């Protein structure tokens, strides 16, 4: 006997399905898609929207069954999580339910983490009580027919009652015989489940009737309700999954018998299935994907969500740009958008489908391009402006042209954009030079093309060049109107740009000598003296609320040009750089690490930075330096000649008196010869700056002929030559004499090396496998001597040392190297009128 039941269960369902499908095909054989589309086109957008909302509302009562179950079985589930599980269970059951099997399986799967999830009895009880809504409706229909409340069914009354009785019999067989199955169930739970079942069925029936009324089908409401009850009963008895096929064939039979056109019935069923089955099913799949992605994201430590957000942000940004460009094109060249093959494929977008030939396209397009740039830069304030613009586009299409397709497409873009809100984290918008070039090219191409179209369409141009209009180009009046629109666009663009640029905040902090000196006592570099020029800002990294690491930088455009290595506690350099990059990124700045050591360049590379070798620093190892030997013969000769000529070397320590400062100032002015002082990476002459460091001077007859400021890094145990100046009357080789004596002085101070400064582009790009930009730099090094003596400088410093230390520039891959160099050239000047002042106490004089 069990074997016979198994065979029957495997044969009945396929057989019934085949019969129903064949019957459905036979009944709709004369219905064409044109007939269906013509009927659907009669529905307005707001009616379609209301029906979709009604479809979702119809499913809501079914969720209450799971709320009752969770409370009854004492499940420990958060409300939002329970809503999601209930939605998935009930929507999938509505579309694929099969005599309770799918219902039990879904609840077993989705409540697997609960203590009583293995008990199937409550699940089955919930399912069976869920049928009571149809049973009550069938009983009410029988009473109405029997008592002639529903007229017009006298001839078929027996058959109708028989069909309705089938539902009652099936329900009776399923529920009553197993009385022990219901023992122990809470009566209040039963009442609630009965109420939910009845409410759910009533809403389904109301949705079915509402669709019929919307289509303008002239049937009494009672007839529509009876047709729905009969079809639901047949679907229940046929046991087809999700009532697909059986319900539809039954409705076709019943309504066709009531003289309703088959094409209207098919549209009725299509709309019912779409709003009650398909759209909720799509939402369930989206929810399921979201839950699965959330689980996978948790298992893989957030990487999948990060990748998904990044991809979504990139795609959304591209679509915003594309929409903005096509909006402008459709306003300037409406017919070209349709004629060009590539653009013709994009006609489903609102700008070509419903907004063509409209001046507002130009305004909305340009504003969307501005907002798209803000979105591309991940600026928080761009979120509101983009939302407003997309909503305005939807409303514009809705009220001006009343097409639903553009609303749906822009609505999808709007929804996709709303999901990327977490990717917009920057507090302010800074338009980088690189982005200005890209956006300028887009804007320029659009504006120039429109102006050219206006020019070629003028009567003079047409007359002289015999230009024939082909329907693609607007008239002169349109061009004049477009010129006015350009003014409007400029005004609104300026307002939107000011909105995005609002609340600008500079990165880092201004010069604070006390705070700076506190860090320098922890660790300094041979570039930290440049911090006292007063042309930079500072970033401090704190450990336990104490400054541990500092960086000096200067802002230009969106770039924070960091000068030299970080200073302070070297054990925190990596953390400090990472924090600096992150904090700068939030404010829209991109750090550039200029003239940094190989160690710092490698750290920056770990943050995704590219690096470029700038050149090499000449380091004189003091213990190894000697003027003996044939190689140093010329240097010895120059030094001896200077001694015989009466030149005297001396290191002056601050504070300096007015006489010395005047001499130094005069030499500096003579050496500059009208040229502007440099800054940022070089010291400049300023009394406040000069007073901070010892000065090596070469004098004759108490008159200074050459000098160099000396900077000492105690951490590196290195002395560096900063500002070097000499008079025009100074003899050749004066700097050789100054360097040799400075080397001896540095050695006497117990230091290890003397830094003679950078030799730009030295030993850069010498290998065939070097980066292309470094190979180009090598050509500049070899053949650029007419502009700057690169090889000559390197050769000169090589007289004193063979130790060369490479120095690098590390920059973000988002930045163009050419723009980084332009930024460096822009800031490589004095920058300030005076260096920061400090108190100078003259407790002695420096005399020769």
Coordinates of N, CA and C in Angstrom, one line a residue, residues 595-739:
X595 N 61.2 63.9 -0.7 CA 62.6 63.8 -0.2 C 62.6 63.0 1.1
X596 N 62.1 61.8 1.0 CA 62.1 60.8 2.1 C 63.1 59.7 1.9
X597 N 63.5 59.1 3.0 CA 64.4 58.0 2.9 C 63.7 56.7 2.3
X598 N 64.6 55.8 2.0 CA 64.0 54.5 1.4 C 63.1 53.8 2.3
X599 N 63.4 53.9 3.6 CA 62.5 53.2 4.6 C 61.1 53.8 4.6
X600 N 61.0 55.1 4.6 CA 59.7 55.8 4.6 C 59.0 55.6 3.2
X601 N 59.8 55.6 2.1 CA 59.2 55.3 0.8 C 58.5 53.9 0.8
X602 N 59.2 52.9 1.4 CA 58.6 51.6 1.5 C 57.4 51.5 2.4
X603 N 57.4 52.3 3.5 CA 56.2 52.3 4.3 C 55.0 52.9 3.5
X604 N 55.3 54.0 2.8 CA 54.2 54.6 2.0 C 53.8 53.6 0.9
X605 N 54.7 52.8 0.4 CA 54.3 51.9 -0.7 C 53.3 50.8 -0.1
X606 N 53.4 50.5 1.2 CA 52.5 49.6 1.8 C 51.1 50.2 1.9
X607 N 50.9 51.5 1.8 CA 49.6 52.2 1.8 C 49.1 52.3 0.4
X608 N 49.7 51.7 -0.6 CA 49.3 51.8 -2.0 C 49.9 53.0 -2.7
X609 N 51.0 53.5 -2.2 CA 51.6 54.6 -2.9 C 52.7 54.2 -3.9
X610 N 52.8 54.9 -5.0 CA 54.0 54.7 -5.9 C 55.1 55.6 -5.4
X611 N 56.3 55.3 -5.8 CA 57.4 56.1 -5.4 C 58.4 56.3 -6.6
X612 N 59.1 57.4 -6.5 CA 60.0 57.8 -7.6 C 61.3 58.3 -7.0
X613 N 62.4 57.9 -7.5 CA 63.7 58.3 -7.0 C 64.0 59.7 -7.4
X614 N 64.2 60.6 -6.5 CA 64.5 62.0 -6.8 C 66.0 62.2 -7.1
X615 N 66.8 61.5 -6.5 CA 68.2 61.7 -6.6 C 68.9 61.1 -5.4
X616 N 70.1 61.7 -5.0 CA 70.9 61.1 -3.9 C 71.5 62.3 -3.1
X617 N 71.6 62.0 -1.8 CA 72.3 63.0 -0.9 C 73.7 62.5 -0.7
X618 N 74.6 63.5 -0.7 CA 76.0 63.3 -0.5 C 76.3 63.3 1.0
X619 N 76.7 62.2 1.6 CA 77.0 62.1 3.0 C 78.5 61.9 3.1
X620 N 79.2 62.8 3.8 CA 80.6 62.7 4.1 C 80.8 62.0 5.4
X621 N 81.4 60.8 5.3 CA 81.7 60.1 6.6 C 82.9 60.7 7.2
X622 N 82.7 61.3 8.3 CA 83.7 62.2 8.9 C 85.0 61.5 9.3
X623 N 84.9 60.3 9.9 CA 86.1 59.6 10.3 C 86.9 59.1 9.1
X624 N 86.2 59.0 7.9 CA 86.9 58.5 6.8 C 87.4 59.6 5.9
X625 N 87.0 60.8 6.1 CA 87.4 61.9 5.2 C 88.9 62.4 5.5
X626 N 89.5 62.6 4.4 CA 90.9 63.1 4.4 C 91.2 63.9 3.2
X627 N 92.0 64.9 3.3 CA 92.5 65.7 2.1 C 93.8 65.2 1.5
X628 N 94.3 64.1 2.1 CA 95.5 63.5 1.6 C 95.3 62.8 0.3
X629 N 96.3 62.6 -0.5 CA 96.1 61.8 -1.7 C 96.1 62.7 -2.9
X630 N 96.3 62.0 -4.0 CA 96.3 62.7 -5.3 C 95.0 63.3 -5.7
X631 N 93.9 62.5 -5.3 CA 92.5 63.0 -5.7 C 92.2 64.3 -5.1
X632 N 92.7 64.5 -3.9 CA 92.3 65.8 -3.2 C 93.4 66.8 -3.3
X633 N 94.3 66.7 -4.3 CA 95.4 67.6 -4.4 C 94.9 69.0 -4.7
X634 N 93.9 69.2 -5.6 CA 93.4 70.5 -6.0 C 92.7 71.1 -4.8
X635 N 92.0 70.3 -4.0 CA 91.3 70.9 -2.8 C 92.3 71.4 -1.8
X636 N 93.4 70.6 -1.6 CA 94.5 71.0 -0.6 C 95.1 72.3 -1.1
X637 N 95.3 72.4 -2.4 CA 95.9 73.6 -2.9 C 95.1 74.8 -2.7
X638 N 93.8 74.7 -2.9 CA 92.8 75.8 -2.7 C 92.8 76.2 -1.2
X639 N 92.8 75.2 -0.4 CA 92.7 75.5 1.1 C 94.0 76.2 1.5
X640 N 95.2 75.8 1.0 CA 96.4 76.4 1.4 C 96.5 77.8 0.9
X641 N 96.1 78.0 -0.4 CA 96.1 79.3 -1.0 C 95.2 80.3 -0.2
X642 N 94.0 79.8 0.3 CA 93.1 80.6 1.1 C 93.8 81.0 2.4
X643 N 94.5 80.1 3.0 CA 95.2 80.4 4.3 C 96.3 81.5 4.1
X644 N 97.0 81.3 3.0 CA 98.1 82.3 2.7 C 97.5 83.7 2.4
X645 N 96.3 83.6 1.8 CA 95.7 84.9 1.4 C 95.0 85.6 2.6
X646 N 95.0 85.0 3.7 CA 94.5 85.6 4.9 C 93.0 85.3 5.2
X647 N 92.5 84.3 4.6 CA 91.1 83.9 4.9 C 91.1 83.0 6.1
X648 N 90.1 83.3 7.0 CA 90.0 82.7 8.3 C 88.6 82.0 8.4
X649 N 88.6 80.7 8.8 CA 87.3 80.0 9.0 C 86.9 80.1 10.5
X650 N 85.6 80.3 10.7 CA 85.1 80.4 12.1 C 83.7 80.0 12.1
X651 N 83.2 79.4 13.2 CA 81.8 79.0 13.3 C 81.2 80.0 14.4
X652 N 80.3 80.8 14.0 CA 79.6 81.7 14.9 C 78.3 81.1 15.4
X653 N 78.1 81.3 16.7 CA 76.9 80.7 17.3 C 76.0 81.8 17.7
X654 N 74.7 81.6 17.5 CA 73.7 82.7 17.8 C 73.7 82.9 19.3
X655 N 73.2 84.1 19.7 CA 72.6 85.2 18.9 C 73.7 86.0 18.2
X656 N 73.3 86.6 17.0 CA 74.2 87.4 16.3 C 73.9 88.9 16.4
X657 N 74.9 89.7 16.5 CA 74.6 91.1 16.6 C 74.2 91.7 15.3
X658 N 73.8 93.0 15.3 CA 73.3 93.7 14.1 C 74.4 93.8 13.0
X659 N 75.6 94.0 13.4 CA 76.7 94.1 12.4 C 76.8 92.8 11.6
X660 N 76.8 91.7 12.3 CA 77.0 90.4 11.6 C 75.8 90.2 10.7
X661 N 74.6 90.5 11.2 CA 73.4 90.3 10.4 C 73.3 91.1 9.2
X662 N 73.8 92.3 9.3 CA 73.9 93.2 8.1 C 74.8 92.7 7.1
X663 N 76.0 92.2 7.5 CA 76.9 91.6 6.5 C 76.3 90.3 5.8
X664 N 75.7 89.5 6.6 CA 75.0 88.3 6.1 C 73.9 88.7 5.1
X665 N 73.1 89.7 5.5 CA 72.0 90.1 4.6 C 72.6 90.7 3.3
X666 N 73.7 91.5 3.3 CA 74.3 92.0 2.1 C 74.8 90.9 1.2
X667 N 75.5 90.0 1.8 CA 76.0 88.9 1.0 C 74.8 88.1 0.3
X668 N 73.8 87.9 1.1 CA 72.6 87.1 0.6 C 72.0 87.9 -0.6
X669 N 71.8 89.2 -0.4 CA 71.2 90.0 -1.5 C 72.1 90.0 -2.8
X670 N 73.4 90.1 -2.6 CA 74.3 90.0 -3.7 C 74.3 88.7 -4.4
X671 N 74.2 87.6 -3.6 CA 74.2 86.3 -4.2 C 72.9 86.0 -4.9
X672 N 71.7 86.5 -4.4 CA 70.4 86.3 -5.1 C 70.4 87.1 -6.4
X673 N 71.0 88.3 -6.4 CA 71.0 89.1 -7.6 C 69.6 89.4 -8.1
X674 N 68.7 89.6 -7.3 CA 67.3 89.9 -7.7 C 66.4 88.7 -7.8
X675 N 66.9 87.5 -7.7 CA 66.1 86.3 -7.7 C 65.3 86.2 -6.5
X676 N 64.2 85.5 -6.6 CA 63.3 85.3 -5.4 C 63.8 84.1 -4.6
X677 N 63.7 84.3 -3.3 CA 64.1 83.3 -2.3 C 63.3 82.0 -2.5
X678 N 63.9 80.9 -2.4 CA 63.1 79.6 -2.3 C 62.8 79.3 -0.9
X679 N 61.9 78.3 -0.8 CA 61.5 77.9 0.6 C 61.0 76.4 0.5
X680 N 60.2 76.1 1.5 CA 59.7 74.7 1.6 C 60.8 73.7 1.8
X681 N 61.5 73.3 0.8 CA 62.6 72.3 0.9 C 64.0 72.9 1.1
X682 N 64.0 74.3 1.1 CA 65.3 75.0 1.3 C 65.1 76.1 2.3
X683 N 66.2 76.4 3.1 CA 66.1 77.5 4.0 C 66.2 78.8 3.2
X684 N 65.7 79.9 3.7 CA 65.8 81.2 3.1 C 66.3 82.2 4.1
X685 N 66.9 83.3 3.6 CA 67.5 84.2 4.6 C 66.4 85.0 5.2
X686 N 66.3 84.9 6.5 CA 65.4 85.7 7.4 C 66.1 85.7 8.7
X687 N 66.1 86.9 9.3 CA 66.8 87.1 10.6 C 66.3 86.2 11.7
X688 N 65.0 86.0 11.7 CA 64.4 85.1 12.7 C 64.9 83.6 12.5
X689 N 65.1 83.2 11.3 CA 65.5 81.9 10.9 C 67.0 81.7 11.2
X690 N 67.8 82.8 10.7 CA 69.2 82.7 10.8 C 69.7 82.6 12.3
X691 N 68.9 83.3 13.2 CA 69.3 83.4 14.6 C 69.2 82.0 15.3
X692 N 68.7 81.0 14.6 CA 68.4 79.7 15.3 C 69.6 78.8 15.2
X693 N 70.6 79.0 14.3 CA 71.6 77.9 14.0 C 73.0 78.6 13.9
X694 N 74.0 77.8 14.2 CA 75.4 78.2 14.0 C 75.6 78.5 12.5
X695 N 76.6 79.4 12.3 CA 77.0 79.8 10.9 C 78.5 79.6 10.7
X696 N 78.8 78.8 9.7 CA 80.2 78.7 9.3 C 80.6 79.8 8.4
X697 N 81.6 80.6 8.7 CA 81.9 81.8 7.9 C 83.4 81.7 7.5
X698 N 83.6 82.3 6.3 CA 85.0 82.4 5.8 C 85.2 83.9 5.6
X699 N 86.1 84.5 6.4 CA 86.3 85.9 6.4 C 87.7 86.3 6.1
X700 N 87.8 87.6 5.7 CA 89.1 88.1 5.4 C 89.1 89.6 5.9
X701 N 90.0 89.9 6.7 CA 90.1 91.3 7.2 C 88.8 91.7 7.9
X702 N 88.3 90.8 8.7 CA 87.0 91.0 9.5 C 85.8 91.2 8.6
X703 N 85.9 90.8 7.3 CA 84.8 90.9 6.4 C 84.4 89.5 5.9
X704 N 83.1 89.2 6.1 CA 82.7 87.8 5.7 C 82.6 87.8 4.2
X705 N 83.2 86.7 3.6 CA 83.2 86.5 2.1 C 82.3 85.3 1.7
X706 N 82.1 84.4 2.6 CA 81.2 83.3 2.4 C 80.7 82.7 3.7
X707 N 79.5 82.1 3.7 CA 79.0 81.5 4.9 C 78.0 80.4 4.6
X708 N 77.8 79.6 5.6 CA 76.8 78.5 5.4 C 76.2 78.2 6.8
X709 N 74.9 78.1 6.9 CA 74.2 77.8 8.1 C 74.3 76.3 8.4
X710 N 74.6 75.9 9.6 CA 74.8 74.5 9.9 C 73.7 74.0 10.8
X711 N 73.1 72.9 10.4 CA 72.0 72.3 11.1 C 72.4 70.9 11.6
X712 N 72.2 70.6 12.8 CA 72.6 69.4 13.4 C 71.4 68.5 13.8
X713 N 71.4 67.2 13.4 CA 70.4 66.3 13.8 C 71.1 65.3 14.8
X714 N 70.7 65.5 16.0 CA 71.3 64.6 17.1 C 70.9 63.2 17.0
X715 N 69.7 63.0 16.5 CA 69.2 61.6 16.3 C 70.1 60.9 15.2
X716 N 70.3 61.5 14.1 CA 71.1 61.0 13.0 C 72.6 61.1 13.2
X717 N 73.0 61.9 14.2 CA 74.4 62.3 14.5 C 75.0 62.8 13.2
X718 N 74.3 63.8 12.6 CA 74.7 64.3 11.3 C 74.5 65.8 11.3
X719 N 75.5 66.5 10.7 CA 75.4 67.9 10.5 C 75.1 68.1 9.0
X720 N 74.2 69.1 8.7 CA 73.8 69.4 7.3 C 74.1 70.9 7.0
X721 N 74.5 71.1 5.8 CA 74.7 72.5 5.3 C 73.4 73.0 4.7
X722 N 72.9 74.1 5.3 CA 71.6 74.5 4.8 C 71.7 75.7 3.8
X723 N 71.9 76.9 4.4 CA 71.9 78.1 3.5 C 73.4 78.4 3.2
X724 N 73.7 78.5 1.9 CA 75.1 78.8 1.5 C 75.1 80.0 0.6
X725 N 75.9 81.0 1.0 CA 76.0 82.3 0.2 C 77.4 82.8 0.2
X726 N 77.8 83.4 -0.9 CA 79.2 84.0 -0.9 C 79.1 85.3 -1.8
X727 N 80.1 86.1 -1.7 CA 80.2 87.4 -2.4 C 80.7 87.1 -3.9
X728 N 80.4 88.1 -4.7 CA 80.9 88.0 -6.1 C 82.4 88.1 -6.1
X729 N 83.0 88.8 -5.1 CA 84.4 89.0 -5.1 C 85.2 87.9 -4.5
X730 N 84.5 86.9 -4.0 CA 85.1 85.7 -3.4 C 85.9 85.0 -4.4
X731 N 87.1 84.5 -4.1 CA 87.9 83.8 -5.1 C 87.3 82.4 -5.4
X732 N 87.7 81.8 -6.5 CA 87.3 80.5 -6.9 C 87.8 79.5 -5.8
X733 N 86.9 78.5 -5.6 CA 87.2 77.5 -4.6 C 86.9 77.9 -3.2
X734 N 86.2 79.0 -3.0 CA 85.9 79.5 -1.7 C 85.0 78.5 -1.0
X735 N 84.1 77.8 -1.7 CA 83.2 76.9 -1.1 C 83.9 75.6 -0.7
X736 N 85.0 75.3 -1.5 CA 85.8 74.1 -1.1 C 86.4 74.3 0.2
X737 N 86.9 75.5 0.4 CA 87.6 75.8 1.7 C 86.5 75.8 2.8
X738 N 85.4 76.3 2.5 CA 84.3 76.3 3.6 C 83.9 74.9 3.9
X739 N 83.8 74.0 2.9 CA 83.3 72.6 3.2 C 84.4 71.9 3.9

